[in-house]
PDB file of C-alpha atoms and ligand atoms in Angstrom:
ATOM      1  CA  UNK A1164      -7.299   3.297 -19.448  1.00 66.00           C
ATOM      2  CA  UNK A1165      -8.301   5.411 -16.219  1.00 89.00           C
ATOM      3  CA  UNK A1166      -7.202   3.877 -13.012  1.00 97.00           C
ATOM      4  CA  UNK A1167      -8.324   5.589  -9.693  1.00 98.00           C
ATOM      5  CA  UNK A1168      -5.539   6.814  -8.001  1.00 98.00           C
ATOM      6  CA  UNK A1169      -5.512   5.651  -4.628  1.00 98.00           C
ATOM      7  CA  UNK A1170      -3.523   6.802  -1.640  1.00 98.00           C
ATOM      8  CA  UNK A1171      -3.202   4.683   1.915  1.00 98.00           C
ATOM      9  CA  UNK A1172      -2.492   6.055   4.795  1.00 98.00           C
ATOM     10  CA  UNK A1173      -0.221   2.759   7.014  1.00 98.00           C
ATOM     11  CA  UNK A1174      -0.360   3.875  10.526  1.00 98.00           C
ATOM     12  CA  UNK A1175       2.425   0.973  11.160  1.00 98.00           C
ATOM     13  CA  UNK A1176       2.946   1.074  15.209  1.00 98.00           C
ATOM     14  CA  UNK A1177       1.593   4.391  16.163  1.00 98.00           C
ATOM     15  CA  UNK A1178      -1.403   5.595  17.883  1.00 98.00           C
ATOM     16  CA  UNK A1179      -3.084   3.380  20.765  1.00 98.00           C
ATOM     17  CA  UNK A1180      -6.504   3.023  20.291  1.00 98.00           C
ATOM     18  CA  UNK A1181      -7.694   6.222  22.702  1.00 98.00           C
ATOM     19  CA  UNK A1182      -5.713   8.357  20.044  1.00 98.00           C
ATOM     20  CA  UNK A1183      -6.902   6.312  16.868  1.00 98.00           C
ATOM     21  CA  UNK A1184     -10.392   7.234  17.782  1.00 98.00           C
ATOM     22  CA  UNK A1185      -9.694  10.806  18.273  1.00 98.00           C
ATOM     23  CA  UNK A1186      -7.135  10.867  15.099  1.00 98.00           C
ATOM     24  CA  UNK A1187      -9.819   9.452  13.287  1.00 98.00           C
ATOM     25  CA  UNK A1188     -12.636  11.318  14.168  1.00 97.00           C
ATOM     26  CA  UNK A1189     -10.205  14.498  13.072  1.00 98.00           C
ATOM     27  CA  UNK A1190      -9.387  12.968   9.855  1.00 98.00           C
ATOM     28  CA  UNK A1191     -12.976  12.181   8.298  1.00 97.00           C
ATOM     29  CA  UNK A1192     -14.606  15.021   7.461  1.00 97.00           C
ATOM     30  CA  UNK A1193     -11.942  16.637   6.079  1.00 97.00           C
ATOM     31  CA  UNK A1194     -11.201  13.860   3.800  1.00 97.00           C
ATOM     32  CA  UNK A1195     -14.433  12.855   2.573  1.00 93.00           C
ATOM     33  CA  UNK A1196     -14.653  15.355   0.263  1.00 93.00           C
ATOM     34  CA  UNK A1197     -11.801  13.408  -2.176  1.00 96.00           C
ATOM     35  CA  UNK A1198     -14.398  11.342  -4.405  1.00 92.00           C
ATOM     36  CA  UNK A1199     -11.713  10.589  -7.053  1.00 96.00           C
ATOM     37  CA  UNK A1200      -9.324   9.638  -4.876  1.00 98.00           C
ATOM     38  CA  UNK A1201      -9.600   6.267  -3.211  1.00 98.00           C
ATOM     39  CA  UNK A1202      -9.027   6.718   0.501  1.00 98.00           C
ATOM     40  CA  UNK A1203      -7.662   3.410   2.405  1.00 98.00           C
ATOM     41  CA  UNK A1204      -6.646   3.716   6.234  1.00 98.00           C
ATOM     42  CA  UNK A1205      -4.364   0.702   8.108  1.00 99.00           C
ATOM     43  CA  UNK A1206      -4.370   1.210  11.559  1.00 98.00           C
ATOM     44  CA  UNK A1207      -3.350  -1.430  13.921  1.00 98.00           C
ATOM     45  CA  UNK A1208      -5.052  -4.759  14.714  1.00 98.00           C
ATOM     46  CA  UNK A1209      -6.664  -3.239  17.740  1.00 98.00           C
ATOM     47  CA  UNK A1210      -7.885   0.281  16.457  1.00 98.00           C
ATOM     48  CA  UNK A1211      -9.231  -1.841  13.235  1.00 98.00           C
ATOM     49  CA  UNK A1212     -12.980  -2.729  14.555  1.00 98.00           C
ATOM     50  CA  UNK A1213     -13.446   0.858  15.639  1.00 98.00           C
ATOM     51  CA  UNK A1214     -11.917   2.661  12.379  1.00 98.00           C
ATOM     52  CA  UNK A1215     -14.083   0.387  10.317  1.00 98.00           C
ATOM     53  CA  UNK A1216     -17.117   1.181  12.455  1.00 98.00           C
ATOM     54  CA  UNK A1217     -16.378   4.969  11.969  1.00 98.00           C
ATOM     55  CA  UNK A1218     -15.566   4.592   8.515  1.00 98.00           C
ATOM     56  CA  UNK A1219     -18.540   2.260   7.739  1.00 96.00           C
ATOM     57  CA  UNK A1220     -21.012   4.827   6.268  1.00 93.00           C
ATOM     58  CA  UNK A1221     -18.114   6.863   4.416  1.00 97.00           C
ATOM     59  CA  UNK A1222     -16.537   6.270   1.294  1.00 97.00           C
ATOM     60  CA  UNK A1223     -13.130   6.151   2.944  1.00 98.00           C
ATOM     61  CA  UNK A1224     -11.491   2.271   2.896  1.00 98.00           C
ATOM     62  CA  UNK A1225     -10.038   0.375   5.211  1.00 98.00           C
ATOM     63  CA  UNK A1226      -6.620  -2.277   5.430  1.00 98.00           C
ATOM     64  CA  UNK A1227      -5.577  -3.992   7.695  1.00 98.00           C
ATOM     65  CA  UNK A1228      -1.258  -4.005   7.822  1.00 98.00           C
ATOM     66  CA  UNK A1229      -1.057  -7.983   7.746  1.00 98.00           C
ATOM     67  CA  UNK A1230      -2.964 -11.081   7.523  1.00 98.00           C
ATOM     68  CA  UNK A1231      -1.779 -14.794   8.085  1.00 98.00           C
ATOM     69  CA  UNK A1232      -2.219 -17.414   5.328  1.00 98.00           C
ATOM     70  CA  UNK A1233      -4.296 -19.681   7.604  1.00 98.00           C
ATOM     71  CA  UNK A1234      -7.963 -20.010   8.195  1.00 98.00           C
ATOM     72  CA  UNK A1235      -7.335 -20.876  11.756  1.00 98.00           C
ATOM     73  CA  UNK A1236      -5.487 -23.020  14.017  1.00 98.00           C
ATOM     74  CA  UNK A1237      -2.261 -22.531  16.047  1.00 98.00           C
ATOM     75  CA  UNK A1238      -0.916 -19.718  15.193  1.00 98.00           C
ATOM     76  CA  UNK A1239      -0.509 -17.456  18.429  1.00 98.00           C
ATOM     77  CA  UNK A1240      -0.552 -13.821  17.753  1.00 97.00           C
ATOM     78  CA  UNK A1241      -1.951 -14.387  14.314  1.00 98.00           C
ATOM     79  CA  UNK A1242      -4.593 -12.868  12.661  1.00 98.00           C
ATOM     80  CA  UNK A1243      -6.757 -15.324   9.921  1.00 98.00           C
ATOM     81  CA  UNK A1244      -8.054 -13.818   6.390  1.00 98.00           C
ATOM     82  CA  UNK A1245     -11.570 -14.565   7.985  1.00 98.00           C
ATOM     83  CA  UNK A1246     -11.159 -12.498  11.202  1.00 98.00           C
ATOM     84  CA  UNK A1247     -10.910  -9.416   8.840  1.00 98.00           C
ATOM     85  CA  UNK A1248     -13.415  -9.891   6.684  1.00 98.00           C
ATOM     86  CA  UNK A1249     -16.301  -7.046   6.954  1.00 97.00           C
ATOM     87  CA  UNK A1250     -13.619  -5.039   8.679  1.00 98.00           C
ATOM     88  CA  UNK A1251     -11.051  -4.637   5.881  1.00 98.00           C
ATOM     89  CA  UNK A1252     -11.122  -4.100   1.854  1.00 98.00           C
ATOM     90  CA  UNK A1253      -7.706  -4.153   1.588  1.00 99.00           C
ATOM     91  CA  UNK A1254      -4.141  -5.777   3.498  1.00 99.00           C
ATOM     92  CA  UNK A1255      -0.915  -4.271   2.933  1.00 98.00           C
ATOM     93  CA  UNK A1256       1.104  -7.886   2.464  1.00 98.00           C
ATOM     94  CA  UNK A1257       5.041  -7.677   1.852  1.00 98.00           C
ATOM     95  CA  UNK A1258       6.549  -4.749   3.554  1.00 98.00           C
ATOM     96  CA  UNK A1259       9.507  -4.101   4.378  1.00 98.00           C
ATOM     97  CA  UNK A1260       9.176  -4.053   8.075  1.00 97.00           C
ATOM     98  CA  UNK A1261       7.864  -7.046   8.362  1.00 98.00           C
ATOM     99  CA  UNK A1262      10.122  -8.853   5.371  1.00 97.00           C
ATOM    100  CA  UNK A1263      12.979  -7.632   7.603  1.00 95.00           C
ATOM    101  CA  UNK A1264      11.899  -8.041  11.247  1.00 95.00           C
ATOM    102  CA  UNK A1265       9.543 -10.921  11.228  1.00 95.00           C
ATOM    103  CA  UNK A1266      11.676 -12.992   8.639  1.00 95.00           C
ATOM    104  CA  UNK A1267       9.009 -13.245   6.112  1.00 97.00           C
ATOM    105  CA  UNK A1268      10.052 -14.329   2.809  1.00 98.00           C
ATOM    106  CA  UNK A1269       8.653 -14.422  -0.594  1.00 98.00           C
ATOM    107  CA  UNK A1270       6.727 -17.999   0.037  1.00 98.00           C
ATOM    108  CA  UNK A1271       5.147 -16.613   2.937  1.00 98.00           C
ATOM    109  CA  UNK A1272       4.337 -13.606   1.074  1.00 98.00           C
ATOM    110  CA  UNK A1273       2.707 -15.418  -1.671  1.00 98.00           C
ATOM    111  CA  UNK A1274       1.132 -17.868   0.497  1.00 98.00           C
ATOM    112  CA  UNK A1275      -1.028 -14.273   2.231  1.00 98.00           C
ATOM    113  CA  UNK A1276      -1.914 -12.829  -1.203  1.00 98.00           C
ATOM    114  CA  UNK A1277      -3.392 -16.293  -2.330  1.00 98.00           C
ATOM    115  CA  UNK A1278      -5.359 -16.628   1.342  1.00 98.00           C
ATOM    116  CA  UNK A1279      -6.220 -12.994   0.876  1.00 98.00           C
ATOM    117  CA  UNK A1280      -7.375 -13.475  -2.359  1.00 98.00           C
ATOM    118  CA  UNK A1281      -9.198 -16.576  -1.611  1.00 98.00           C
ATOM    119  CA  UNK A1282     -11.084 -14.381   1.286  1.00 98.00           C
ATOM    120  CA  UNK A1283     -11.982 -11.481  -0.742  1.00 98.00           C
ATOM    121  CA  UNK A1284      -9.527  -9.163   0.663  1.00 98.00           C
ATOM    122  CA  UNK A1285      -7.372  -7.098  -1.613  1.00 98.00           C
ATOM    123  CA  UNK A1286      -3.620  -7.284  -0.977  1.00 99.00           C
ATOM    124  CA  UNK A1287      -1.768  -4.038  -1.198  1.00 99.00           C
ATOM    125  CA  UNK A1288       1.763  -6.106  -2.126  1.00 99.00           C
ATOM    126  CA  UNK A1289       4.901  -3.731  -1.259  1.00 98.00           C
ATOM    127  CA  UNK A1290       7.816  -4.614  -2.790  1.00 98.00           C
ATOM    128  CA  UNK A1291      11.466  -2.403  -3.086  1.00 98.00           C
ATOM    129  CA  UNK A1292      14.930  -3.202  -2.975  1.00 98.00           C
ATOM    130  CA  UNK A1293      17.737  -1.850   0.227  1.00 97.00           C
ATOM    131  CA  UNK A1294      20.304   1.041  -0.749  1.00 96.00           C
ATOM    132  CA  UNK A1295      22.622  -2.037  -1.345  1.00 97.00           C
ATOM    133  CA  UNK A1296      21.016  -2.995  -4.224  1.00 98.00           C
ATOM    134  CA  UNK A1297      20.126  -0.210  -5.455  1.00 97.00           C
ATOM    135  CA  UNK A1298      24.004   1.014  -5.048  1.00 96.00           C
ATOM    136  CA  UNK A1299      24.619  -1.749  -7.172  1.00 98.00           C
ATOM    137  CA  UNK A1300      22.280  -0.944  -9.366  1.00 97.00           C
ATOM    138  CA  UNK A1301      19.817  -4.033  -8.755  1.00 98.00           C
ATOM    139  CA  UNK A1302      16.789  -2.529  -8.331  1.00 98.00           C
ATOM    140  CA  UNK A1303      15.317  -4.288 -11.528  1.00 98.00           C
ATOM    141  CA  UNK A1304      16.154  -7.725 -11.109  1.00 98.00           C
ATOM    142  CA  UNK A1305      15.917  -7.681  -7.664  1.00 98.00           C
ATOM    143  CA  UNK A1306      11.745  -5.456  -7.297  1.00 98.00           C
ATOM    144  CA  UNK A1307      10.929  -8.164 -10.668  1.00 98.00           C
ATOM    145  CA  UNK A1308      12.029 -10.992  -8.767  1.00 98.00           C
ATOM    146  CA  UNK A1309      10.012  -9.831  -5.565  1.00 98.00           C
ATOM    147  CA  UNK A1310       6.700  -9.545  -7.578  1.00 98.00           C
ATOM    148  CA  UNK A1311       7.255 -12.735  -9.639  1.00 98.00           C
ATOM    149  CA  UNK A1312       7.561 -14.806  -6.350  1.00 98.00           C
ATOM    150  CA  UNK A1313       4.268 -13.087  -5.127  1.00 98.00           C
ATOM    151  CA  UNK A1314       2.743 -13.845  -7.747  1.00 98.00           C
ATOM    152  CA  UNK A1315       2.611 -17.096  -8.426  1.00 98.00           C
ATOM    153  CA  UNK A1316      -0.148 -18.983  -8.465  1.00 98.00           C
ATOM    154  CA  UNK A1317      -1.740 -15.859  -9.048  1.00 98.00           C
ATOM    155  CA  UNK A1318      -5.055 -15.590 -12.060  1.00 98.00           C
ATOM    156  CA  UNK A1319      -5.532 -12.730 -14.282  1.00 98.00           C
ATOM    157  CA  UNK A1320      -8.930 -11.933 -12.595  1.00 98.00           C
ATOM    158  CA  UNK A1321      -7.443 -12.312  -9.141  1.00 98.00           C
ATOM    159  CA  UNK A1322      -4.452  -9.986  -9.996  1.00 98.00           C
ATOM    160  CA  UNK A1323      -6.772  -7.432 -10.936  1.00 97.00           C
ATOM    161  CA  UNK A1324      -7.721  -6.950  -7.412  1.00 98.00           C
ATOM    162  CA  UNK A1325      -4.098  -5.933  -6.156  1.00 98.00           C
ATOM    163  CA  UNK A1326      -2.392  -2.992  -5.957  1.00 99.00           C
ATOM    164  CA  UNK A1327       1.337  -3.086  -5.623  1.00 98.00           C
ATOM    165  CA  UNK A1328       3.421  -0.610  -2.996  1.00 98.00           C
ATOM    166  CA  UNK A1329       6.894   0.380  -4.950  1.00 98.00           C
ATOM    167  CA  UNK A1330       8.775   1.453  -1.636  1.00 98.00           C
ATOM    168  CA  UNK A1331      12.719   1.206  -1.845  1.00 98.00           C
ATOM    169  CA  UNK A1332      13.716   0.183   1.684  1.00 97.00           C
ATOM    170  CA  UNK A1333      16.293   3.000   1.951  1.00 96.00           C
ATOM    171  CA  UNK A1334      13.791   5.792   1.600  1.00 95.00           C
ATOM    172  CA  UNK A1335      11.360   4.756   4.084  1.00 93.00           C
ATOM    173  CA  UNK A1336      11.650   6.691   7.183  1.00 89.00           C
ATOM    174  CA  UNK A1337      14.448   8.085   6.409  1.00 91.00           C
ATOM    175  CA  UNK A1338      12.781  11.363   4.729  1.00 88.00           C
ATOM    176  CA  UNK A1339      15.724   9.792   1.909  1.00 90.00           C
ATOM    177  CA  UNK A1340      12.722  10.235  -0.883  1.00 88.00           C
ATOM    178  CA  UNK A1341      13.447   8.218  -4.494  1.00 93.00           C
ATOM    179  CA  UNK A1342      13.441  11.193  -6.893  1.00 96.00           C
ATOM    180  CA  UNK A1343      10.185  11.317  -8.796  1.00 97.00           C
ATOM    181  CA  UNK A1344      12.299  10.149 -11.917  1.00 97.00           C
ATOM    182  CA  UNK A1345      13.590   6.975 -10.601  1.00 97.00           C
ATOM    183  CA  UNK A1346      10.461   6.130  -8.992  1.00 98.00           C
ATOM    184  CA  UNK A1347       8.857   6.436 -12.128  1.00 98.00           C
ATOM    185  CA  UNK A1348      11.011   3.988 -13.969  1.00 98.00           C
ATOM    186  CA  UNK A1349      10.558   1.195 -11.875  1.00 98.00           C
ATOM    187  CA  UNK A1350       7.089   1.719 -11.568  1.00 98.00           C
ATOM    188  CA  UNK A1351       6.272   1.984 -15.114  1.00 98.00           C
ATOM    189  CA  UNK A1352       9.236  -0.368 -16.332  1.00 98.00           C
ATOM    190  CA  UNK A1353       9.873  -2.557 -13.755  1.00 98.00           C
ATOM    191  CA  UNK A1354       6.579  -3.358 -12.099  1.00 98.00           C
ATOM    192  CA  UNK A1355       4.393  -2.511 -14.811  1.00 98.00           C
ATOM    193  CA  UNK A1356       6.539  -3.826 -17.170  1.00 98.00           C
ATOM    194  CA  UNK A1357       7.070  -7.405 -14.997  1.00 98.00           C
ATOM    195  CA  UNK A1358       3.167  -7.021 -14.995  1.00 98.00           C
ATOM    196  CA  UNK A1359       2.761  -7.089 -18.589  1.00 98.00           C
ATOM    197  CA  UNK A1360       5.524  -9.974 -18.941  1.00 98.00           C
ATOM    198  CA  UNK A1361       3.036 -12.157 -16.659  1.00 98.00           C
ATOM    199  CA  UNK A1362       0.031 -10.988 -17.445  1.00 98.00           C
ATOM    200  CA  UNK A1363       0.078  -8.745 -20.952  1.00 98.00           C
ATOM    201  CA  UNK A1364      -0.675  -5.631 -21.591  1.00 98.00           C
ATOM    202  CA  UNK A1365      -4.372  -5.045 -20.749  1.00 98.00           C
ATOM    203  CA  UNK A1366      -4.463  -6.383 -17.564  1.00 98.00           C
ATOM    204  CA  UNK A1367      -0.927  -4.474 -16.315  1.00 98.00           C
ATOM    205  CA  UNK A1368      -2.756  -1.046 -17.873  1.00 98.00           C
ATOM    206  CA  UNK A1369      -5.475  -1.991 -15.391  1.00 98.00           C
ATOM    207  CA  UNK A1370      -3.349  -2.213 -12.090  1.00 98.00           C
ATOM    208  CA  UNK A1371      -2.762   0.543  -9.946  1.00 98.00           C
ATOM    209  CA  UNK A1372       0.733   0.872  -8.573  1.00 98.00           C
ATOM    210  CA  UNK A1373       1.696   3.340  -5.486  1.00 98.00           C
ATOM    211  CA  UNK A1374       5.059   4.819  -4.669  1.00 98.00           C
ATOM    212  CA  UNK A1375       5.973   4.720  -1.080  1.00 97.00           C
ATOM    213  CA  UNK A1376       9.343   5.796   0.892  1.00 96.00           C
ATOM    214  CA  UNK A1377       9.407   9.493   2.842  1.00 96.00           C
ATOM    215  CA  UNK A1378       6.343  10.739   0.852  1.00 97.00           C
ATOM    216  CA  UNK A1379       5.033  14.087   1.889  1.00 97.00           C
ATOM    217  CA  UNK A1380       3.025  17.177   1.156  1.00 97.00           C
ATOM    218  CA  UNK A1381       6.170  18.864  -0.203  1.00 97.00           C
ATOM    219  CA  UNK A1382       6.941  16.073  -2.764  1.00 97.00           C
ATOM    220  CA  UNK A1383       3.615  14.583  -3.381  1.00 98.00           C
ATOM    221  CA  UNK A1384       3.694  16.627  -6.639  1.00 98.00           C
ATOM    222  CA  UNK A1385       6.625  15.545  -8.115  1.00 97.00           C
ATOM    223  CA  UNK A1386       5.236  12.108  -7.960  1.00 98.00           C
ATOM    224  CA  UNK A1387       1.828  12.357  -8.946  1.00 98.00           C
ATOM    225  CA  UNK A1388       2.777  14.275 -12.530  1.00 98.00           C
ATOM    226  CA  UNK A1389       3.827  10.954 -13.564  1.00 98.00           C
ATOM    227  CA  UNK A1390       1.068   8.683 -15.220  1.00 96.00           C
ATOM    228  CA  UNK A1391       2.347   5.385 -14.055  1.00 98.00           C
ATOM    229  CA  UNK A1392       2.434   6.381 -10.988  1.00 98.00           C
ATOM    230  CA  UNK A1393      -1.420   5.900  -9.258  1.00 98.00           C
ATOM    231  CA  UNK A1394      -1.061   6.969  -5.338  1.00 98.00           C
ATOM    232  CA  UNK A1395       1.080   6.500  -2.574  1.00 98.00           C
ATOM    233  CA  UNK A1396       1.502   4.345   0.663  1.00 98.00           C
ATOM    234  CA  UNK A1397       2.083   6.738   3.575  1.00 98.00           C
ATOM    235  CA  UNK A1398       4.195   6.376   6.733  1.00 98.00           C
ATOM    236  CA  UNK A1399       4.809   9.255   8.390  1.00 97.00           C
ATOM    237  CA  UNK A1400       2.766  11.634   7.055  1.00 98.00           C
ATOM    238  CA  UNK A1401      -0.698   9.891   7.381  1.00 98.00           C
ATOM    239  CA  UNK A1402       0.138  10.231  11.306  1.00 98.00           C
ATOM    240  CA  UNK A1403      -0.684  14.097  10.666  1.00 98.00           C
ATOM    241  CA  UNK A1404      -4.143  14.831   9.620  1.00 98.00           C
ATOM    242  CA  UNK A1405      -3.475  18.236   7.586  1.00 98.00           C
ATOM    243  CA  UNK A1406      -0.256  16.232   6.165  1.00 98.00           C
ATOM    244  CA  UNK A1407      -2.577  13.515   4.971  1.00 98.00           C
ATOM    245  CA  UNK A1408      -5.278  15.609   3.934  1.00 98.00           C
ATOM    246  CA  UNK A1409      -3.022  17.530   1.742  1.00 98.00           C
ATOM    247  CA  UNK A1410      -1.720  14.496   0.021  1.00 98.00           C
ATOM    248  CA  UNK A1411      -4.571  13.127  -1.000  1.00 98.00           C
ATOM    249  CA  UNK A1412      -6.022  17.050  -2.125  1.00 98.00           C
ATOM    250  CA  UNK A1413      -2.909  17.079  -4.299  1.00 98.00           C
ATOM    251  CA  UNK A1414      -3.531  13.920  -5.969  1.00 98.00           C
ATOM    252  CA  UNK A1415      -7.243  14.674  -6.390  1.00 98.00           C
ATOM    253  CA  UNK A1416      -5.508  17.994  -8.395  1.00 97.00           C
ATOM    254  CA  UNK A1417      -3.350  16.267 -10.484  1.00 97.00           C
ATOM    255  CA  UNK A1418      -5.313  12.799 -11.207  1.00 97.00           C
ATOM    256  CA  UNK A1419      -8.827  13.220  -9.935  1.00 86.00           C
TER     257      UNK A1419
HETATM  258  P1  LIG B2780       7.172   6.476   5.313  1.00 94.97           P
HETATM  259  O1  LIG B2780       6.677   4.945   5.272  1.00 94.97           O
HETATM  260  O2  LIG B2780       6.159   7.274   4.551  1.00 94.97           O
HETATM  261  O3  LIG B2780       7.201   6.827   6.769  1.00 94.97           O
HETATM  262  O4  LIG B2780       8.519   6.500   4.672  1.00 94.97           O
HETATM  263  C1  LIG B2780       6.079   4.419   4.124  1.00 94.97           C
HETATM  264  C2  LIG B2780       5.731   2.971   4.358  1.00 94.97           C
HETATM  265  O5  LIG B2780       6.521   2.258   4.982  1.00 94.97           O
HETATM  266  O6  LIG B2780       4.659   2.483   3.927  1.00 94.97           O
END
C-alpha cells in the first residue's frame, strides 16, 4: 500500500494578513515543484480567503486550523463547516492548543470531525499525550483513548478521508523533539494499531498518519526513514519559507 506522504504547514497565530500575502507569495513557487508530496497550508481565519485564492490554480492544499460543529446559529466567534467550504480541503481538529486553552474535549472533538465530515472537509485529527503521561509511561492508553473518542460515530469510508497529527504535547514548541524511535512506535503501534482494532487492517494501511512536535529541517530525516510515518504537521518551521521548503524536499527524497 502507497500512501502520499503529506506535510502541513499550521501557521497557528502568526502572520497578519499583510505578511500572509507576502509569505505566501514567497512560498509558492518554490514549493510547487513537490508533486509527490501533498502540500496543505493553515493560515488563520482571516489570511484563509486570500491563501486559497493564491493557491487556487496550484496543486498546493489548503486547512483551515478549526471548524465548529454547527451549521449556523449563535455561536459568536465561530466559524461553520459551510463557511469553509471551497476555501479549505482539509481542518486540523484536536490540537493541543486548543484542547488546552479553549477547553475542548473529546465530545467536542468528535462532534467537528463528524460536521467536517458531513461537509466534505477532511479533518487533520491531532492527538498526543503531556510529558506527564508520557513520564508515566501512558502514552498508549492515553493517544488510543484520544482517537477512540474521535472516532466514534465514525464509517470506514468516512475515516478514509482523515489524517491523524501524532504530536506529544511536550515537544511542541519546545524544540523538545520525540526521538524518531518513539515516534515511530506510537504511530505505527498505537495509532495505526488502534486503527486496525476499529477499523482492520486494510483500511488502517490506507491512512496517513503525521508526526508533529519541534519538527525541523535538521530532524526531518530521522522521521521520514520510518514507513509508518507519512508527513509531518509543522509549527515553527512552516513560518520560514526555506525551513518549509526543505522539509517537504526531504520528504519528497525519502518517500516521493
Ligand atoms: P511546532 O508545532 O512545530 O512549532 O512544535 C507543531 C504543531 O503544533 O502543529
Amino acid at each position: 500500500m502507497t500512501r502520499t506522504p503529506i506535510v502541513a504547514a499550521n501557521w497557528k497565530m502568526n502572520l497578519t494578513l499583510d505578511e500572509s500575502r507576502r509569505f505566501i507569495n514567497d512560498l509558492v513557487p518554490q514549493l510547487i515543484r513537490f508533486d509527490n508530496v501533498e502540500r496543505v497550508i493553515c493560515p488563520t481565519f482571516i489570511a484563509l480567503p486570500f491563501v486559497a485564492d493564491r493557491l487556487e490554480d496550484t496543486p498546493l492544499k489548503v486547512g483551515a486550523q478549526n471548524v465548529h460543529w454547527e451549521t449556523s446559529g449563535a455561536f459568536t466567534s465561530q466559524i461553520a463547516p459551510p463557511m469553509l467550504q471551497g476555501l479549505a480541503e482539509y481542518v486540523i481538529i484536536g490540537h493541543s492548543e486548543v484542547r488546552q486553552y479553549l477547553n475542548e474535549t473529546d465530545e467536542i472533538i468528535n462532534r467537528k470531525v463528524k460536521a467536517a465530515l458531513a461537509h466534505g472537509l477532511k479533518p487533520i485529527l491531532a492527538v498526543g499525550e503531556s510529558d506527564a503521561l508520557n513520564q508515566a509511561g501512558s502514552t498508549h492508553e492515553f493517544v488510543s483513548g484520544q482517537l477512540r473518542a474521535a472516532l466514534q460515530g465514525v464509517s470506514g469510508e468516512q475515516m478514509q478521508q482523515i489524517v491523524i497529527a501524532y504530536e506529544p504535547i511536550w515537544a511542541i514548541g519546545t524544540g523538545r523533539n520525540a526521538t524518531g524511535e518513539f515516534a515511530n512506535e506510537i504511530v505505527k503501534n498505537t495509532v495505526r494499531g488502534t486503527i486496525t482494532e476499529l477499523y482492520g487492517e486494510t483500511i488502517a494501511q490506507t491512512i496517513r498518519i503525521q508526526y508533529g512536535g519541534s519538527v525541523k529541517s535538521s530532524n526531518m530525516e530521522e522521521y521520514m526513514q520510518y514507513p509508518d510515518i507519512d508527513g509531518a504537521l509543522v509549527g515553527g518551521a512552516s513560518l520560514k519559507v526555506d525551513e518549509f521548503v526543505r522539509l517537504v524536499e526531504i520528504t519528497d527524497q525519502i518517500k516521493g
